[in-house]
Amino acid sequence: MGAVTPAVDVSGPTSLGDLFQSVEGRKVLTCIQCGVCAGTCPYGDVMDHPPRRIIAMLRSGMLEKVFSSESRLACVACYACMAKCRAASG
């Protein structure tokens, strides 16, 4: 039997260019840094990098720092930040 190729790339982006190749990654570029996401996040006050800072870090090319951060583990994937996002709503 041959090796099984995963249907989804689980490795994640390895560069800023890789990040911006995806639809989700390009959404980072629409951020206006208003701070609503950080204020909405139920765990933003306990994260070492709240949502607003994570987006700024991603835009600055600090992928490794974001991906190795404990903030990813604190996120509960409630999507409150995305629901309140002013840039995403139009």
Tab-separated table of N, CA, C and O in Angstrom:
chain	number	residue	atom	x	y	z
A	1	MET	N	0.830	-1.186	0.000
A	1	MET	CA	0.000	0.000	0.000
A	1	MET	C	0.870	1.243	0.000
A	1	MET	O	1.882	1.304	0.657
A	2	GLY	N	0.448	2.272	-0.720
A	2	GLY	CA	1.178	3.543	-0.784
A	2	GLY	C	0.805	4.450	0.369
A	2	GLY	O	-0.105	4.176	1.146
A	3	ALA	N	1.526	5.520	0.476
A	3	ALA	CA	1.259	6.507	1.522
A	3	ALA	C	-0.051	7.221	1.235
A	3	ALA	O	-0.392	7.486	0.087
A	4	VAL	N	-0.772	7.525	2.284
A	4	VAL	CA	-2.038	8.241	2.170
A	4	VAL	C	-1.757	9.733	2.232
A	4	VAL	O	-1.060	10.206	3.111
A	5	THR	N	-2.282	10.462	1.274
A	5	THR	CA	-2.130	11.911	1.246
A	5	THR	C	-3.344	12.538	1.909
A	5	THR	O	-4.473	12.236	1.523
A	6	PRO	N	-3.128	13.396	2.920
A	6	PRO	CA	-4.287	14.016	3.576
A	6	PRO	C	-5.048	14.916	2.608
A	6	PRO	O	-4.451	15.558	1.747
A	7	ALA	N	-6.359	14.960	2.777
A	7	ALA	CA	-7.212	15.781	1.919
A	7	ALA	C	-7.037	17.266	2.216
A	7	ALA	O	-7.267	18.111	1.379
A	8	VAL	N	-6.623	17.582	3.439
A	8	VAL	CA	-6.444	18.962	3.864
A	8	VAL	C	-4.998	19.159	4.264
A	8	VAL	O	-4.413	18.320	4.925
A	9	ASP	N	-4.427	20.286	3.863
A	9	ASP	CA	-3.059	20.603	4.253
A	9	ASP	C	-3.066	21.025	5.708
A	9	ASP	O	-3.555	22.086	6.053
A	10	VAL	N	-2.515	20.172	6.587
A	10	VAL	CA	-2.504	20.457	8.011
A	10	VAL	C	-1.211	21.114	8.459
A	10	VAL	O	-1.053	21.432	9.622
A	11	SER	N	-0.288	21.322	7.549
A	11	SER	CA	0.998	21.891	7.933
A	11	SER	C	0.894	23.384	8.217
A	11	SER	O	1.662	23.924	8.984
A	12	GLY	N	-0.041	24.071	7.612
A	12	GLY	CA	-0.204	25.497	7.829
A	12	GLY	C	0.769	26.297	6.996
A	12	GLY	O	1.682	25.762	6.387
A	13	PRO	N	0.570	27.612	6.972
A	13	PRO	CA	1.457	28.463	6.177
A	13	PRO	C	2.842	28.519	6.793
A	13	PRO	O	2.996	28.469	8.011
A	14	THR	N	3.857	28.607	5.952
A	14	THR	CA	5.222	28.701	6.446
A	14	THR	C	5.823	30.069	6.167
A	14	THR	O	6.920	30.363	6.611
A	15	SER	N	5.116	30.892	5.415
A	15	SER	CA	5.586	32.242	5.126
A	15	SER	C	4.393	33.171	4.996
A	15	SER	O	3.251	32.723	4.881
A	16	LEU	N	4.671	34.455	5.010
A	16	LEU	CA	3.606	35.435	4.849
A	16	LEU	C	2.915	35.272	3.504
A	16	LEU	O	1.699	35.372	3.398
A	17	GLY	N	3.678	34.950	2.466
A	17	GLY	CA	3.110	34.714	1.139
A	17	GLY	C	2.156	33.540	1.142
A	17	GLY	O	1.079	33.599	0.544
A	18	ASP	N	2.532	32.463	1.854
A	18	ASP	CA	1.647	31.299	1.966
A	18	ASP	C	0.347	31.676	2.667
A	18	ASP	O	-0.734	31.254	2.268
A	19	LEU	N	0.458	32.472	3.720
A	19	LEU	CA	-0.728	32.879	4.476
A	19	LEU	C	-1.696	33.644	3.591
A	19	LEU	O	-2.896	33.378	3.569
A	20	PHE	N	-1.175	34.589	2.806
A	20	PHE	CA	-2.028	35.440	1.986
A	20	PHE	C	-2.518	34.752	0.720
A	20	PHE	O	-3.296	35.332	-0.031
A	21	GLN	N	-2.113	33.522	0.461
A	21	GLN	CA	-2.626	32.762	-0.674
A	21	GLN	C	-4.019	32.208	-0.387
A	21	GLN	O	-4.775	31.929	-1.309
A	22	SER	N	-4.367	32.064	0.882
A	22	SER	CA	-5.678	31.519	1.231
A	22	SER	C	-6.687	32.644	1.418
A	22	SER	O	-6.331	33.782	1.730
A	23	VAL	N	-7.952	32.329	1.248
A	23	VAL	CA	-9.022	33.309	1.442
A	23	VAL	C	-8.995	33.821	2.880
A	23	VAL	O	-9.089	35.023	3.140
A	24	GLU	N	-8.838	32.905	3.836
A	24	GLU	CA	-8.810	33.289	5.244
A	24	GLU	C	-7.615	34.176	5.544
A	24	GLU	O	-7.708	35.137	6.298
A	25	GLY	N	-6.487	33.865	4.951
A	25	GLY	CA	-5.281	34.658	5.161
A	25	GLY	C	-5.413	36.062	4.605
A	25	GLY	O	-4.942	37.030	5.209
A	26	ARG	N	-6.065	36.185	3.468
A	26	ARG	CA	-6.251	37.517	2.868
A	26	ARG	C	-7.170	38.385	3.716
A	26	ARG	O	-7.103	39.615	3.669
A	27	LYS	N	-8.039	37.780	4.518
A	27	LYS	CA	-8.912	38.559	5.398
A	27	LYS	C	-8.112	39.352	6.419
A	27	LYS	O	-8.552	40.399	6.879
A	28	VAL	N	-6.929	38.872	6.756
A	28	VAL	CA	-6.055	39.587	7.684
A	28	VAL	C	-5.738	40.982	7.144
A	28	VAL	O	-5.623	41.948	7.898
A	29	LEU	N	-5.631	41.097	5.840
A	29	LEU	CA	-5.292	42.376	5.217
A	29	LEU	C	-6.415	43.406	5.322
A	29	LEU	O	-6.173	44.595	5.163
A	30	THR	N	-7.647	42.965	5.570
A	30	THR	CA	-8.773	43.895	5.653
A	30	THR	C	-8.920	44.514	7.041
A	30	THR	O	-9.727	45.426	7.211
A	31	CYS	N	-8.157	44.046	7.994
A	31	CYS	CA	-8.266	44.531	9.375
A	31	CYS	C	-7.955	46.021	9.440
A	31	CYS	O	-6.955	46.492	8.899
A	32	ILE	N	-8.819	46.770	10.124
A	32	ILE	CA	-8.608	48.206	10.296
A	32	ILE	C	-8.102	48.531	11.705
A	32	ILE	O	-8.023	49.700	12.082
A	33	GLN	N	-7.776	47.512	12.484
A	33	GLN	CA	-7.222	47.661	13.838
A	33	GLN	C	-8.110	48.515	14.746
A	33	GLN	O	-7.625	49.338	15.513
A	34	CYS	N	-9.417	48.294	14.667
A	34	CYS	CA	-10.357	49.061	15.492
A	34	CYS	C	-10.392	48.559	16.937
A	34	CYS	O	-10.763	49.301	17.845
A	35	GLY	N	-10.060	47.291	17.148
A	35	GLY	CA	-10.020	46.735	18.497
A	35	GLY	C	-11.293	46.059	18.960
A	35	GLY	O	-11.351	45.548	20.075
A	36	VAL	N	-12.326	46.051	18.141
A	36	VAL	CA	-13.591	45.429	18.531
A	36	VAL	C	-13.405	43.932	18.817
A	36	VAL	O	-13.971	43.398	19.763
A	37	CYS	N	-12.570	43.279	18.040
A	37	CYS	CA	-12.345	41.843	18.234
A	37	CYS	C	-11.755	41.563	19.613
A	37	CYS	O	-12.191	40.649	20.312
A	38	ALA	N	-10.779	42.362	20.027
A	38	ALA	CA	-10.143	42.161	21.329
A	38	ALA	C	-11.124	42.439	22.464
A	38	ALA	O	-11.124	41.736	23.478
A	39	GLY	N	-11.973	43.449	22.284
A	39	GLY	CA	-12.964	43.770	23.303
A	39	GLY	C	-14.080	42.757	23.396
A	39	GLY	O	-14.700	42.598	24.442
A	40	THR	N	-14.345	42.061	22.315
A	40	THR	CA	-15.411	41.072	22.257
A	40	THR	C	-14.954	39.707	22.760
A	40	THR	O	-15.746	38.950	23.307
A	41	CYS	N	-13.689	39.410	22.593
A	41	CYS	CA	-13.152	38.088	22.933
A	41	CYS	C	-13.316	37.793	24.427
A	41	CYS	O	-12.822	38.547	25.268
A	42	PRO	N	-13.993	36.691	24.778
A	42	PRO	CA	-14.201	36.382	26.194
A	42	PRO	C	-12.913	36.013	26.926
A	42	PRO	O	-12.865	36.066	28.152
A	43	TYR	N	-11.868	35.652	26.205
A	43	TYR	CA	-10.607	35.276	26.839
A	43	TYR	C	-9.462	36.201	26.459
A	43	TYR	O	-8.311	35.924	26.773
A	44	GLY	N	-9.772	37.317	25.804
A	44	GLY	CA	-8.734	38.243	25.380
A	44	GLY	C	-7.867	38.766	26.506
A	44	GLY	O	-6.673	38.995	26.332
A	45	ASP	N	-8.457	38.911	27.705
A	45	ASP	CA	-7.684	39.444	28.826
A	45	ASP	C	-6.706	38.439	29.419
A	45	ASP	O	-5.798	38.823	30.154
A	46	VAL	N	-6.853	37.163	29.096
A	46	VAL	CA	-5.911	36.164	29.617
A	46	VAL	C	-4.947	35.660	28.544
A	46	VAL	O	-4.044	34.888	28.840
A	47	MET	N	-5.121	36.106	27.320
A	47	MET	CA	-4.226	35.704	26.231
A	47	MET	C	-2.960	36.546	26.279
A	47	MET	O	-3.011	37.737	26.605
A	48	ASP	N	-1.818	35.946	25.940
A	48	ASP	CA	-0.609	36.751	25.840
A	48	ASP	C	-0.672	37.668	24.618
A	48	ASP	O	-0.068	38.736	24.607
A	49	HIS	N	-1.432	37.278	23.594
A	49	HIS	CA	-1.666	38.114	22.419
A	49	HIS	C	-3.158	38.056	22.083
A	49	HIS	O	-3.624	37.069	21.529
A	50	PRO	N	-3.941	39.088	22.429
A	50	PRO	CA	-5.365	39.084	22.087
A	50	PRO	C	-5.556	39.180	20.567
A	50	PRO	O	-4.598	39.447	19.828
A	51	PRO	N	-6.780	38.961	20.076
A	51	PRO	CA	-7.024	38.898	18.630
A	51	PRO	C	-6.453	40.069	17.832
A	51	PRO	O	-5.836	39.872	16.784
A	52	ARG	N	-6.624	41.282	18.305
A	52	ARG	CA	-6.130	42.450	17.566
A	52	ARG	C	-4.614	42.387	17.388
A	52	ARG	O	-4.086	42.677	16.319
A	53	ARG	N	-3.909	42.008	18.437
A	53	ARG	CA	-2.451	41.927	18.364
A	53	ARG	C	-2.012	40.781	17.462
A	53	ARG	O	-1.037	40.900	16.719
A	54	ILE	N	-2.743	39.668	17.500
A	54	ILE	CA	-2.409	38.538	16.634
A	54	ILE	C	-2.496	38.952	15.171
A	54	ILE	O	-1.612	38.641	14.375
A	55	ILE	N	-3.541	39.678	14.814
A	55	ILE	CA	-3.690	40.126	13.427
A	55	ILE	C	-2.548	41.066	13.050
A	55	ILE	O	-1.960	40.944	11.979
A	56	ALA	N	-2.206	41.988	13.947
A	56	ALA	CA	-1.089	42.896	13.669
A	56	ALA	C	0.216	42.113	13.506
A	56	ALA	O	1.030	42.431	12.628
A	57	MET	N	0.415	41.101	14.331
A	57	MET	CA	1.623	40.283	14.239
A	57	MET	C	1.666	39.508	12.922
A	57	MET	O	2.709	39.412	12.284
A	58	LEU	N	0.528	38.968	12.510
A	58	LEU	CA	0.467	38.242	11.240
A	58	LEU	C	0.790	39.165	10.078
A	58	LEU	O	1.542	38.810	9.176
A	59	ARG	N	0.245	40.356	10.109
A	59	ARG	CA	0.498	41.326	9.038
A	59	ARG	C	1.964	41.755	8.999
A	59	ARG	O	2.470	42.152	7.964
A	60	SER	N	2.630	41.668	10.148
A	60	SER	CA	4.044	42.036	10.232
A	60	SER	C	4.969	40.874	9.894
A	60	SER	O	6.183	41.023	9.954
A	61	GLY	N	4.374	39.707	9.603
A	61	GLY	CA	5.184	38.552	9.232
A	61	GLY	C	5.681	37.728	10.399
A	61	GLY	O	6.583	36.906	10.243
A	62	MET	N	5.106	37.913	11.565
A	62	MET	CA	5.556	37.197	12.762
A	62	MET	C	4.804	35.882	12.928
A	62	MET	O	4.299	35.565	14.008
A	63	LEU	N	4.733	35.092	11.868
A	63	LEU	CA	3.964	33.856	11.878
A	63	LEU	C	4.429	32.885	12.952
A	63	LEU	O	3.607	32.335	13.687
A	64	GLU	N	5.718	32.664	13.046
A	64	GLU	CA	6.242	31.691	14.007
A	64	GLU	C	5.875	32.079	15.434
A	64	GLU	O	5.495	31.231	16.237
A	65	LYS	N	5.970	33.365	15.751
A	65	LYS	CA	5.631	33.825	17.096
A	65	LYS	C	4.144	33.611	17.386
A	65	LYS	O	3.768	33.217	18.481
A	66	VAL	N	3.296	33.864	16.393
A	66	VAL	CA	1.855	33.651	16.568
A	66	VAL	C	1.558	32.162	16.725
A	66	VAL	O	0.833	31.760	17.633
A	67	PHE	N	2.131	31.341	15.857
A	67	PHE	CA	1.826	29.915	15.879
A	67	PHE	C	2.390	29.198	17.096
A	67	PHE	O	1.893	28.144	17.488
A	68	SER	N	3.418	29.745	17.719
A	68	SER	CA	3.984	29.118	18.913
A	68	SER	C	3.403	29.712	20.198
A	68	SER	O	3.756	29.306	21.296
A	69	SER	N	2.499	30.666	20.051
A	69	SER	CA	1.912	31.359	21.189
A	69	SER	C	0.883	30.503	21.926
A	69	SER	O	0.176	29.691	21.333
A	70	GLU	N	0.791	30.730	23.221
A	70	GLU	CA	-0.238	30.072	24.034
A	70	GLU	C	-1.629	30.630	23.731
A	70	GLU	O	-2.631	30.026	24.092
A	71	SER	N	-1.690	31.774	23.061
A	71	SER	CA	-2.982	32.383	22.740
A	71	SER	C	-3.843	31.468	21.885
A	71	SER	O	-5.068	31.467	22.008
A	72	ARG	N	-3.212	30.696	21.015
A	72	ARG	CA	-3.986	29.761	20.179
A	72	ARG	C	-4.716	28.753	21.044
A	72	ARG	O	-5.820	28.325	20.719
A	73	LEU	N	-4.121	28.371	22.162
A	73	LEU	CA	-4.753	27.396	23.044
A	73	LEU	C	-5.855	28.028	23.886
A	73	LEU	O	-6.787	27.346	24.299
A	74	ALA	N	-5.751	29.330	24.158
A	74	ALA	CA	-6.761	30.019	24.954
A	74	ALA	C	-8.021	30.317	24.146
A	74	ALA	O	-9.093	30.483	24.705
A	75	CYS	N	-7.887	30.384	22.819
A	75	CYS	CA	-9.039	30.662	21.966
A	75	CYS	C	-10.044	29.512	22.058
A	75	CYS	O	-9.675	28.346	21.951
A	76	VAL	N	-11.298	29.867	22.283
A	76	VAL	CA	-12.347	28.852	22.401
A	76	VAL	C	-13.153	28.698	21.117
A	76	VAL	O	-14.162	28.011	21.096
A	77	ALA	N	-12.721	29.351	20.048
A	77	ALA	CA	-13.362	29.255	18.726
A	77	ALA	C	-14.847	29.585	18.785
A	77	ALA	O	-15.659	28.941	18.137
A	78	CYS	N	-15.176	30.639	19.530
A	78	CYS	CA	-16.572	31.069	19.603
A	78	CYS	C	-16.930	31.982	18.429
A	78	CYS	O	-18.103	32.221	18.177
A	79	TYR	N	-15.914	32.508	17.747
A	79	TYR	CA	-16.065	33.396	16.588
A	79	TYR	C	-16.749	34.713	16.912
A	79	TYR	O	-17.251	35.390	16.025
A	80	ALA	N	-16.785	35.100	18.184
A	80	ALA	CA	-17.347	36.395	18.572
A	80	ALA	C	-16.555	37.522	17.909
A	80	ALA	O	-17.129	38.515	17.461
A	81	CYS	N	-15.247	37.349	17.808
A	81	CYS	CA	-14.404	38.374	17.179
A	81	CYS	C	-14.780	38.566	15.710
A	81	CYS	O	-14.871	39.692	15.235
A	82	MET	N	-15.050	37.482	15.023
A	82	MET	CA	-15.397	37.571	13.612
A	82	MET	C	-16.821	38.110	13.429
A	82	MET	O	-17.086	38.834	12.474
A	83	ALA	N	-17.714	37.756	14.332
A	83	ALA	CA	-19.096	38.241	14.230
A	83	ALA	C	-19.172	39.759	14.426
A	83	ALA	O	-20.011	40.413	13.808
A	84	LYS	N	-18.291	40.325	15.232
A	84	LYS	CA	-18.300	41.756	15.503
A	84	LYS	C	-17.350	42.551	14.625
A	84	LYS	O	-17.321	43.780	14.684
A	85	CYS	N	-16.586	41.875	13.780
A	85	CYS	CA	-15.569	42.532	12.962
A	85	CYS	C	-16.192	43.546	12.007
A	85	CYS	O	-17.025	43.212	11.179
A	86	ARG	N	-15.762	44.801	12.123
A	86	ARG	CA	-16.296	45.882	11.276
A	86	ARG	C	-15.816	45.734	9.827
A	86	ARG	O	-16.562	46.033	8.903
A	87	ALA	N	-14.594	45.301	9.655
A	87	ALA	CA	-14.042	45.164	8.296
A	87	ALA	C	-14.728	44.032	7.554
A	87	ALA	O	-14.987	44.136	6.359
A	88	ALA	N	-15.025	42.945	8.249
A	88	ALA	CA	-15.647	41.792	7.614
A	88	ALA	C	-17.114	42.019	7.291
A	88	ALA	O	-17.670	41.388	6.403
A	89	SER	N	-17.747	42.927	8.020
A	89	SER	CA	-19.186	43.136	7.816
A	89	SER	C	-19.501	44.076	6.663
A	89	SER	O	-20.651	44.297	6.355
A	90	GLY	N	-18.470	44.598	6.045
A	90	GLY	CA	-18.770	45.400	4.884
A	90	GLY	C	-18.071	46.681	4.906
A	90	GLY	O	-17.939	47.499	4.199
